[in-house]
XYZ file of C-alpha atoms in Angstrom:
616
model
C 41.909 67.343 42.836
C 38.968 67.235 45.327
C 39.394 70.328 47.378
C 40.463 72.450 43.841
C 37.036 71.027 41.619
C 34.873 71.860 45.486
C 37.017 75.758 45.491
C 36.000 76.037 41.408
C 32.209 74.868 42.343
C 31.823 78.031 44.910
C 33.448 80.241 42.760
C 30.752 79.030 39.530
C 28.069 79.820 42.240
C 29.304 83.353 43.322
C 29.508 84.397 40.255
C 26.650 82.999 38.679
C 24.352 84.238 41.606
C 25.854 87.723 41.246
C 24.737 87.862 37.518
C 21.487 86.455 38.277
C 20.026 89.897 37.770
C 21.512 90.490 34.172
C 23.884 93.824 34.145
C 27.283 93.327 33.587
C 28.927 96.670 34.592
C 32.870 97.889 33.106
C 35.263 96.476 35.432
C 37.820 98.580 36.515
C 40.310 96.799 37.598
C 41.744 95.535 33.895
C 42.824 99.399 34.540
C 45.586 99.002 36.700
C 46.985 97.013 33.270
C 49.325 99.191 30.461
C 48.097 98.659 27.152
C 49.649 99.312 24.007
C 47.541 102.443 22.578
C 50.382 102.175 19.817
C 48.964 101.405 16.209
C 49.795 97.511 15.009
C 50.314 95.493 12.002
C 49.911 91.638 12.745
C 49.660 89.118 10.554
C 49.144 85.993 10.618
C 50.026 82.458 9.037
C 47.459 78.944 8.972
C 48.348 75.760 8.207
C 47.069 74.321 5.137
C 48.623 71.813 4.773
C 46.498 67.964 4.790
C 47.707 66.740 7.823
C 45.054 69.426 9.442
C 42.430 67.054 8.330
C 43.242 65.527 10.921
C 44.659 68.087 13.743
C 42.388 70.152 13.412
C 39.427 68.139 11.956
C 36.116 70.531 13.587
C 37.735 74.174 11.469
C 38.986 75.600 14.972
C 41.740 76.609 13.637
C 40.547 78.498 11.659
C 37.729 79.715 13.563
C 40.473 81.142 15.589
C 42.030 82.860 12.662
C 38.683 84.721 12.707
C 37.998 85.735 16.286
C 41.397 86.706 16.280
C 41.232 89.521 13.521
C 37.055 90.227 14.536
C 39.670 91.017 17.793
C 42.271 93.885 16.504
C 41.093 97.059 17.787
C 40.657 99.338 15.190
C 44.477 100.956 15.806
C 45.602 97.304 13.820
C 45.998 96.027 10.743
C 45.273 92.509 9.666
C 47.105 90.567 7.042
C 46.922 86.428 6.052
C 49.085 84.099 4.933
C 47.060 80.372 3.942
C 50.010 77.799 3.605
C 50.183 74.317 2.116
C 53.584 73.266 -0.862
C 52.937 76.915 -1.348
C 51.212 80.233 -0.949
C 47.438 79.370 -1.299
C 45.966 82.765 -0.691
C 46.845 85.908 0.815
C 44.726 88.717 2.127
C 46.426 92.630 2.257
C 46.223 95.095 5.235
C 43.878 96.689 3.226
C 40.822 93.921 2.454
C 38.565 93.856 4.254
C 35.963 92.435 7.084
C 33.483 89.832 4.558
C 37.091 88.601 1.918
C 38.688 87.348 5.379
C 35.415 85.628 5.911
C 35.268 84.905 1.783
C 39.166 83.905 2.385
C 38.624 81.384 5.178
C 35.880 79.676 4.034
C 37.950 78.896 1.365
C 40.852 77.070 2.806
C 41.011 73.491 1.835
C 43.420 71.440 2.965
C 45.897 69.232 1.361
C 50.382 69.451 0.554
C 52.809 69.945 1.602
C 54.107 72.463 5.213
C 56.515 75.450 3.353
C 56.722 77.175 6.345
C 59.695 79.112 5.610
C 58.275 80.422 1.865
C 55.117 81.782 4.734
C 57.137 83.626 6.804
C 59.344 84.953 4.332
C 55.893 86.612 2.384
C 54.205 88.022 6.407
C 57.234 90.604 6.484
C 57.437 91.150 3.264
C 53.737 92.383 4.110
C 54.632 94.175 7.053
C 55.128 98.816 6.477
C 57.602 100.997 7.446
C 56.345 103.602 9.617
C 56.912 104.091 12.848
C 56.432 103.308 16.480
C 53.608 100.341 15.030
C 53.794 97.629 17.224
C 54.511 93.989 14.546
C 52.982 91.161 15.005
C 52.962 87.152 13.406
C 50.894 84.773 14.080
C 50.811 81.406 13.311
C 48.999 78.540 13.316
C 50.548 75.048 12.541
C 50.153 70.817 13.225
C 54.293 70.439 12.669
C 57.906 70.652 11.197
C 58.395 71.885 7.601
C 58.263 69.286 5.155
C 57.863 69.519 1.934
C 58.080 66.944 -1.399
C 62.087 66.152 -1.906
C 64.847 67.324 1.164
C 66.196 69.776 -1.830
C 63.066 71.396 -1.141
C 62.751 71.458 2.252
C 66.398 72.364 3.144
C 66.084 75.607 0.920
C 61.828 76.182 3.066
C 65.186 76.057 6.217
C 66.161 78.796 4.740
C 63.724 80.091 3.636
C 62.566 80.239 7.713
C 65.437 81.182 9.441
C 66.226 84.288 6.769
C 62.269 85.648 7.529
C 63.251 84.541 11.270
C 66.365 86.867 11.628
C 64.882 90.183 9.249
C 62.008 89.997 12.095
C 64.509 89.676 14.954
C 66.190 92.256 13.653
C 62.983 94.949 12.607
C 61.639 93.831 16.283
C 58.660 91.397 14.743
C 58.262 89.994 17.779
C 56.365 85.723 16.571
C 53.908 83.156 18.329
C 53.171 80.431 17.195
C 50.099 78.581 18.188
C 50.848 73.922 17.969
C 47.562 72.344 16.449
C 47.045 68.538 17.916
C 49.409 66.171 19.717
C 51.579 64.544 17.496
C 54.664 67.153 18.569
C 57.772 66.306 21.137
C 58.415 69.597 21.813
C 62.595 69.268 21.903
C 64.188 70.017 18.498
C 61.687 71.396 16.215
C 62.618 74.350 14.253
C 59.523 76.706 13.595
C 59.728 77.135 16.904
C 63.037 78.845 16.961
C 61.393 81.734 14.906
C 59.129 82.315 18.817
C 62.779 82.071 20.650
C 64.779 84.469 18.878
C 61.591 87.188 18.165
C 60.814 86.731 22.235
C 57.534 85.142 21.289
C 56.124 82.581 23.108
C 55.095 79.021 21.868
C 51.512 77.572 22.871
C 50.532 74.589 22.915
C 46.813 73.153 22.299
C 44.953 71.162 24.862
C 48.198 72.225 27.966
C 47.496 76.202 26.583
C 44.297 76.149 26.642
C 42.227 75.695 23.278
C 43.108 77.238 20.310
C 40.528 80.071 20.452
C 41.315 80.459 24.379
C 45.336 80.554 23.474
C 44.471 83.605 20.777
C 42.228 85.416 23.793
C 45.581 85.050 25.028
C 47.905 85.575 22.572
C 45.451 89.383 21.864
C 44.728 90.649 25.562
C 47.410 89.748 27.593
C 50.928 89.693 24.897
C 49.398 91.721 22.106
C 47.803 94.167 25.504
C 44.792 96.101 23.619
C 42.874 98.388 25.824
C 40.371 96.003 26.814
C 37.703 95.760 29.325
C 37.190 92.411 30.804
C 33.700 91.570 31.936
C 34.364 88.470 33.396
C 31.891 85.129 33.376
C 28.320 85.163 32.348
C 26.311 81.972 32.813
C 22.642 82.222 31.417
C 20.117 80.619 30.643
C 17.229 82.703 29.638
C 16.493 86.408 30.694
C 18.993 89.551 29.746
C 22.370 90.304 30.476
C 22.617 94.952 31.004
C 25.970 96.162 29.807
C 27.575 99.452 30.962
C 29.460 101.539 28.403
C 31.903 103.484 31.257
C 30.571 106.890 29.403
C 27.659 107.639 26.527
C 29.134 108.957 23.104
C 31.402 105.931 22.342
C 32.472 105.744 18.145
C 32.865 102.237 18.410
C 31.905 98.696 20.846
C 32.038 95.268 20.672
C 31.443 92.709 23.020
C 33.578 89.302 22.022
C 32.037 86.139 24.014
C 33.666 83.240 24.370
C 33.021 80.296 24.942
C 34.054 75.669 24.960
C 31.080 75.372 23.801
C 28.670 75.935 20.650
C 27.573 79.947 20.978
C 23.771 80.532 21.348
C 21.610 82.775 19.324
C 22.299 86.301 19.762
C 20.007 89.397 19.783
C 20.999 93.005 21.497
C 19.007 95.995 22.172
C 20.203 99.327 21.975
C 20.130 102.166 20.351
C 22.624 102.964 18.052
C 24.114 104.000 14.668
C 24.670 100.343 13.013
C 24.125 97.408 15.295
C 25.856 93.928 13.781
C 26.842 90.437 15.172
C 29.140 88.223 13.762
C 29.135 83.928 15.488
C 31.636 81.558 14.919
C 31.751 78.228 16.699
C 33.262 79.682 20.115
C 32.770 83.236 19.754
C 30.928 85.572 19.009
C 31.311 89.114 18.184
C 28.099 92.356 18.789
C 29.330 95.083 17.257
C 27.679 98.797 17.506
C 28.587 101.734 15.546
C 27.874 104.791 17.696
C 25.490 103.904 20.208
C 23.499 106.529 21.621
C 22.829 105.113 25.405
C 25.390 103.707 27.625
C 23.022 100.578 28.155
C 22.775 97.071 26.408
C 21.092 94.139 26.169
C 22.123 91.292 25.626
C 19.933 89.076 25.217
C 20.539 84.674 24.562
C 17.871 81.786 22.864
C 18.008 78.444 24.385
C 17.361 76.017 26.933
C 21.306 74.811 28.247
C 23.126 76.886 30.006
C 25.847 78.318 28.579
C 29.163 79.742 30.220
C 31.114 82.576 28.006
C 34.228 84.976 29.227
C 33.253 88.211 27.951
C 35.685 91.230 27.133
C 34.227 94.848 25.817
C 36.232 97.219 23.289
C 34.857 100.537 23.538
C 36.343 103.384 21.325
C 36.297 106.344 21.580
C 37.117 109.509 19.575
C 37.982 112.268 21.785
C 40.061 115.881 22.176
C 42.017 117.408 25.198
C 39.996 120.785 26.392
C 41.519 123.378 28.585
C 39.199 125.527 30.585
C 42.320 128.549 32.364
C 41.358 130.703 35.194
C 43.971 132.986 36.557
C 45.076 134.248 39.469
C 48.289 136.725 40.990
C 49.902 137.117 44.923
C 52.013 139.335 46.653
C 55.554 138.346 46.611
C 55.853 139.720 49.972
C 52.934 137.611 51.577
C 51.272 138.228 54.772
C 54.136 140.299 55.774
C 52.254 143.236 53.332
C 49.109 141.376 54.570
C 50.384 141.797 58.133
C 50.562 145.737 57.459
C 48.160 147.209 55.127
C 50.863 147.634 52.522
C 49.248 146.990 48.671
C 51.605 144.730 47.296
C 53.929 146.246 44.119
C 55.017 142.945 43.238
C 52.427 139.398 42.395
C 53.691 136.175 41.096
C 50.920 135.030 38.200
C 49.487 131.660 38.316
C 46.700 129.904 35.651
C 44.776 127.405 37.202
C 44.022 124.494 34.466
C 40.922 122.288 34.323
C 41.773 119.055 31.956
C 39.252 117.010 30.802
C 38.669 114.834 27.735
C 35.586 115.859 25.548
C 33.080 113.084 22.277
C 30.713 114.127 20.286
C 28.539 113.692 23.514
C 30.533 116.308 25.583
C 32.148 115.588 29.032
C 34.073 112.188 29.337
C 35.839 111.726 32.302
C 32.135 113.313 34.161
C 30.608 110.189 35.621
C 31.755 107.067 38.525
C 33.203 105.452 36.227
C 36.206 107.263 35.591
C 35.390 109.323 39.712
C 39.365 109.712 40.974
C 40.907 107.592 38.647
C 44.983 108.702 38.134
C 45.847 109.994 34.645
C 49.510 110.277 33.902
C 49.749 113.594 31.910
C 52.602 116.475 30.666
C 53.960 119.995 30.854
C 56.284 121.011 28.623
C 57.752 117.174 28.585
C 57.740 117.583 32.781
C 55.479 114.195 33.575
C 53.228 114.055 36.947
C 49.581 112.693 37.183
C 45.998 113.764 38.512
C 43.260 112.442 39.783
C 40.306 113.086 38.333
C 37.431 115.349 40.256
C 34.270 115.795 38.801
C 34.802 115.076 35.193
C 38.474 116.747 34.927
C 41.717 117.142 36.437
C 43.148 120.377 38.492
C 46.495 121.767 37.217
C 47.883 125.010 38.260
C 51.661 125.965 37.329
C 53.245 129.841 37.627
C 53.108 131.433 34.112
C 55.673 135.120 34.899
C 57.150 134.751 31.111
C 55.545 131.723 30.275
C 53.815 132.121 27.102
C 52.587 128.739 25.944
C 53.174 124.776 27.363
C 52.712 121.653 25.262
C 50.090 119.408 27.553
C 50.172 115.406 26.302
C 47.948 113.071 28.394
C 48.412 109.453 29.353
C 45.978 107.919 28.667
C 47.407 103.022 27.986
C 46.341 102.509 32.003
C 42.693 102.719 30.913
C 41.015 99.133 29.743
C 39.355 101.953 26.842
C 40.645 102.848 23.495
C 41.157 107.222 23.308
C 41.805 108.559 19.728
C 43.213 111.784 20.326
C 45.159 114.518 18.564
C 48.003 115.372 21.051
C 50.283 117.011 22.734
C 48.265 120.224 22.361
C 48.874 123.890 23.904
C 47.673 125.859 25.483
C 48.390 129.240 25.355
C 48.236 131.978 28.030
C 46.937 135.668 28.248
C 47.494 136.817 31.641
C 44.658 139.662 32.704
C 45.240 143.442 32.807
C 45.871 143.651 36.453
C 45.652 147.399 37.760
C 48.659 148.660 38.491
C 49.364 150.157 41.893
C 50.281 153.450 41.814
C 54.036 154.497 40.996
C 55.942 156.553 44.015
C 57.740 159.551 43.014
C 61.419 158.645 41.892
C 63.859 159.827 45.055
C 67.213 161.728 43.613
C 69.569 159.872 45.195
C 72.836 161.899 43.926
C 73.494 163.542 46.839
C 73.674 160.640 48.330
C 75.814 158.854 45.921
C 78.033 161.997 46.513
C 78.896 161.521 49.985
C 79.510 157.602 49.744
C 82.252 158.656 46.653
C 83.513 160.664 49.161
C 83.603 158.350 52.176
C 84.702 155.783 49.939
C 88.316 157.523 48.808
C 88.627 158.457 52.840
C 88.289 154.794 53.108
C 90.638 153.809 50.978
C 93.519 157.023 51.019
C 92.743 155.658 54.381
C 94.173 152.365 53.834
C 96.945 152.905 52.089
C 98.421 154.681 55.539
C 97.945 152.612 57.408
C 99.082 149.554 55.166
C 101.962 152.182 55.242
C 102.155 152.604 58.664
C 101.660 148.345 59.171
C 104.487 147.955 56.477
C 106.871 149.695 59.333
C 107.698 147.912 62.292
C 108.487 148.832 66.366
C 110.504 147.259 68.295
C 112.568 147.270 71.380
C 116.304 146.564 70.371
C 118.867 145.605 73.339
C 121.663 149.121 72.133
C 125.170 148.670 72.493
C 126.407 148.866 76.486
C 128.077 152.423 74.658
C 125.441 154.587 73.745
C 124.852 154.352 77.110
C 120.929 152.913 76.858
C 120.428 149.794 77.215
C 116.991 149.453 75.687
C 115.612 151.795 73.051
C 112.462 151.277 70.701
C 113.385 151.908 67.520
C 111.586 151.750 64.124
C 112.840 149.412 61.489
C 111.693 150.583 58.101
C 112.553 149.071 54.278
C 115.163 146.532 55.955
C 114.831 143.070 54.309
C 115.970 139.638 55.010
C 119.157 138.202 53.784
C 121.762 135.488 54.351
C 120.641 132.221 55.873
C 119.656 130.007 59.230
C 122.122 126.532 59.792
C 119.782 124.971 62.163
C 121.537 122.092 64.422
C 119.298 120.219 66.802
C 121.098 119.378 69.900
C 118.657 117.824 71.989
C 115.206 116.071 71.918
C 113.225 114.444 74.932
C 113.265 110.997 73.122
C 117.055 111.296 71.952
C 116.370 111.595 67.927
C 118.999 112.737 65.592
C 118.385 114.505 63.286
C 120.638 116.408 60.829
C 121.097 119.380 60.462
C 119.264 121.598 58.227
C 119.296 125.069 56.269
C 116.748 127.596 56.337
C 116.827 131.006 53.398
C 115.869 133.987 54.393
C 116.723 135.985 51.428
C 113.989 137.711 49.522
C 111.783 137.773 52.248
C 108.844 139.413 52.019
C 107.966 138.589 55.532
C 108.285 141.307 58.994
C 108.576 138.479 61.037
C 109.084 135.328 61.154
C 108.501 132.646 63.255
C 110.606 129.995 64.793
C 107.510 127.823 64.469
C 106.860 128.642 60.895
C 111.318 127.606 60.299
C 110.916 125.006 61.830
C 107.800 123.617 59.807
C 109.385 124.899 56.987
C 112.986 122.365 57.612
C 110.454 119.172 58.414
C 111.268 119.627 62.341
C 109.061 118.583 63.793
C 109.533 120.107 67.760
C 105.296 120.397 69.478
C 103.771 122.622 70.925
C 107.079 123.733 72.844
C 106.645 127.745 72.880
C 108.550 127.290 68.688
C 105.724 129.969 68.023
C 106.922 132.855 70.260
C 110.581 132.633 69.221
C 110.185 135.806 66.664
C 112.716 136.997 63.869
C 112.842 140.580 62.274
C 114.870 141.668 59.413
C 117.105 144.917 61.246
C 119.173 147.289 58.755
C 123.154 146.360 57.938
C 121.719 143.156 56.815
C 121.325 142.154 61.293
C 118.487 139.736 61.954
C 117.096 141.037 64.937
C 115.897 137.960 67.636
C 113.233 138.221 70.411
C 111.445 135.360 72.615
C 108.135 136.582 73.860
C 107.977 133.905 75.204
C 107.200 132.490 79.236
C 109.881 129.583 79.923
C 111.954 129.265 77.147
C 115.372 130.472 77.082
C 117.529 131.954 73.878
C 121.312 132.877 74.042
C 123.028 134.913 71.645
C 126.525 134.027 71.967
C 126.771 132.997 76.291
C 124.957 136.106 76.705
C 120.974 135.168 78.264
C 118.720 137.818 75.565
C 115.835 139.573 77.212
C 112.331 138.946 77.338
C 110.394 141.074 74.500
C 113.847 143.007 73.468
C 115.041 142.555 70.219
C 118.384 141.335 69.947
C 120.451 141.776 66.349
C 122.178 138.796 65.696
C 124.454 139.044 62.526
C 126.245 137.059 60.079
C 127.998 134.154 61.698
C 127.077 135.200 64.765
C 125.240 131.564 66.704
C 121.672 131.850 68.745
C 120.808 128.858 71.210
C 117.047 128.243 72.530
C 116.254 126.140 75.465
C 112.224 124.582 74.414
C 109.938 125.038 77.510
C 109.813 121.148 78.020
C 113.448 122.566 79.694
C 114.878 119.421 77.454
C 114.684 120.404 73.467
C 117.583 122.557 73.060
C 118.239 124.061 68.456
C 120.837 126.008 68.128
C 120.463 128.757 64.527
C 123.952 130.516 62.878
C 123.615 132.779 61.681
C 124.946 132.656 57.985
C 125.666 135.403 54.823
C 124.678 133.319 51.643
C 127.540 132.824 49.180
C 128.190 134.488 45.591
C 127.181 130.803 44.368
C 124.595 129.883 46.235
C 122.543 133.519 45.083
C 122.870 132.499 41.639
C 121.531 129.278 41.850
C 118.281 131.167 44.050
C 118.129 133.432 41.541
C 118.323 131.068 38.149
C 115.260 128.829 40.582
């Protein structure tokens, strides 16, 4: 504990030393937060039961509600429900701050705690608008309590139904537990916070009621605000700088554990008002004409005040577009010294924000800040430089684009009509002189003749390729053992019965049948036949044993390998010569490995087999 006190003392001394110059500048550190800039509705439920006279005898809960009502940004609406045995006072979203002061000043603590009816009334106050954040902040010192058991049960039922409705509609409930007579376990009203993703705060454990309310507003509701730090001031003045000139509205919020001293404000503005409670003070400045606000405090006692600032700007997105073009062929044409005939067109867009006194971003506070934005729904980000964001877009076929800014990361609140539409209008660039058109008809005629000649040549080649010329062994009576013959218009018939007689591994391979009938191939290698029959013998020369269709239903067998031996019956066939095999003929092939041996029988197909093939 001693080390903590020493650290706190050092930090407090450092802050006091920094603020001795009496200047406070907006903190850019707050800008790393993601604020919620949607519209909002908040209903405060204030317990006015008789027990509050004991648990909140100084009226700090009432003061905290006033503090919260003053702290809400301009795009938030607030309502109030004061309750005890029944509803004592309701303020709708349309009531002004004077009516709030009047209602809170008339609160009298008496009776029981009818939180069920209060929660039901709060839910009935919310509107049906879309994209609106909705919250309920309940300040109470105890559980639901009514004069009779029946009334208590009914109030609990009302509370449960209202909380269920809040959960369905996305209303978050925050509960501030006043006083010290609480049992944290089994408290029925705490269900409201737990079921709606809200939070529960205990006075003392979570800080003072004023500090708790600030945490709810700035941490949970995530209003855009600038944290000015802790001000320690006895005499003199504190100078606060606005982020940019031209604000519509600025509010400085001072919170203290002690009573706030009397304040005076020096600023040229349309209107200045100061509202002070027990532990808070609000300085409202309408249309400040300068960026500097000087706050003077009176009193001899040193006051430690946490300071926040909320700034509202009404702004419009401004764009300035310049156009340029680049040759499609780029450097190639430039190096050749030629005038390009085709260009790519680009729009260089400057994006900025303008308020009632001109540019809002053209100052050091915003320099270098990164702002997300979308062009036609495609999100990117750009840094502010000299008051604007630069972006380039190709606009060849694009006539307009939709622009939207995301300013939720800024500490200020911007009222910006968006999205906006950027309309592009390319300038009239001088057109290059067109070269005289060339008559390509003679060229097309020549190309057509060539294409026709190629087509005829292709047809003749295909026809010639359909003819197969091989050297065929002749019967010995012909007087010539080998003769080159042209085999044309011959088709495969019959079938092959294949018997593997021997393999290197001694595998027993069952006989297989390969149908030749109806095949269109000119040449069929033995390797293809074996693969089709799922006979795997490896690379031992089967691809060089070739079969062709011959006349008179003959099968021409040819051995084109180096080391395979093929026999027709008992006759060894010469290599590179085709030998006709007729039905019931037999071929024996001894492969290159010297072990594997296959016997092939050329057979005719029976009519029944042919019918089965045709029906299949």
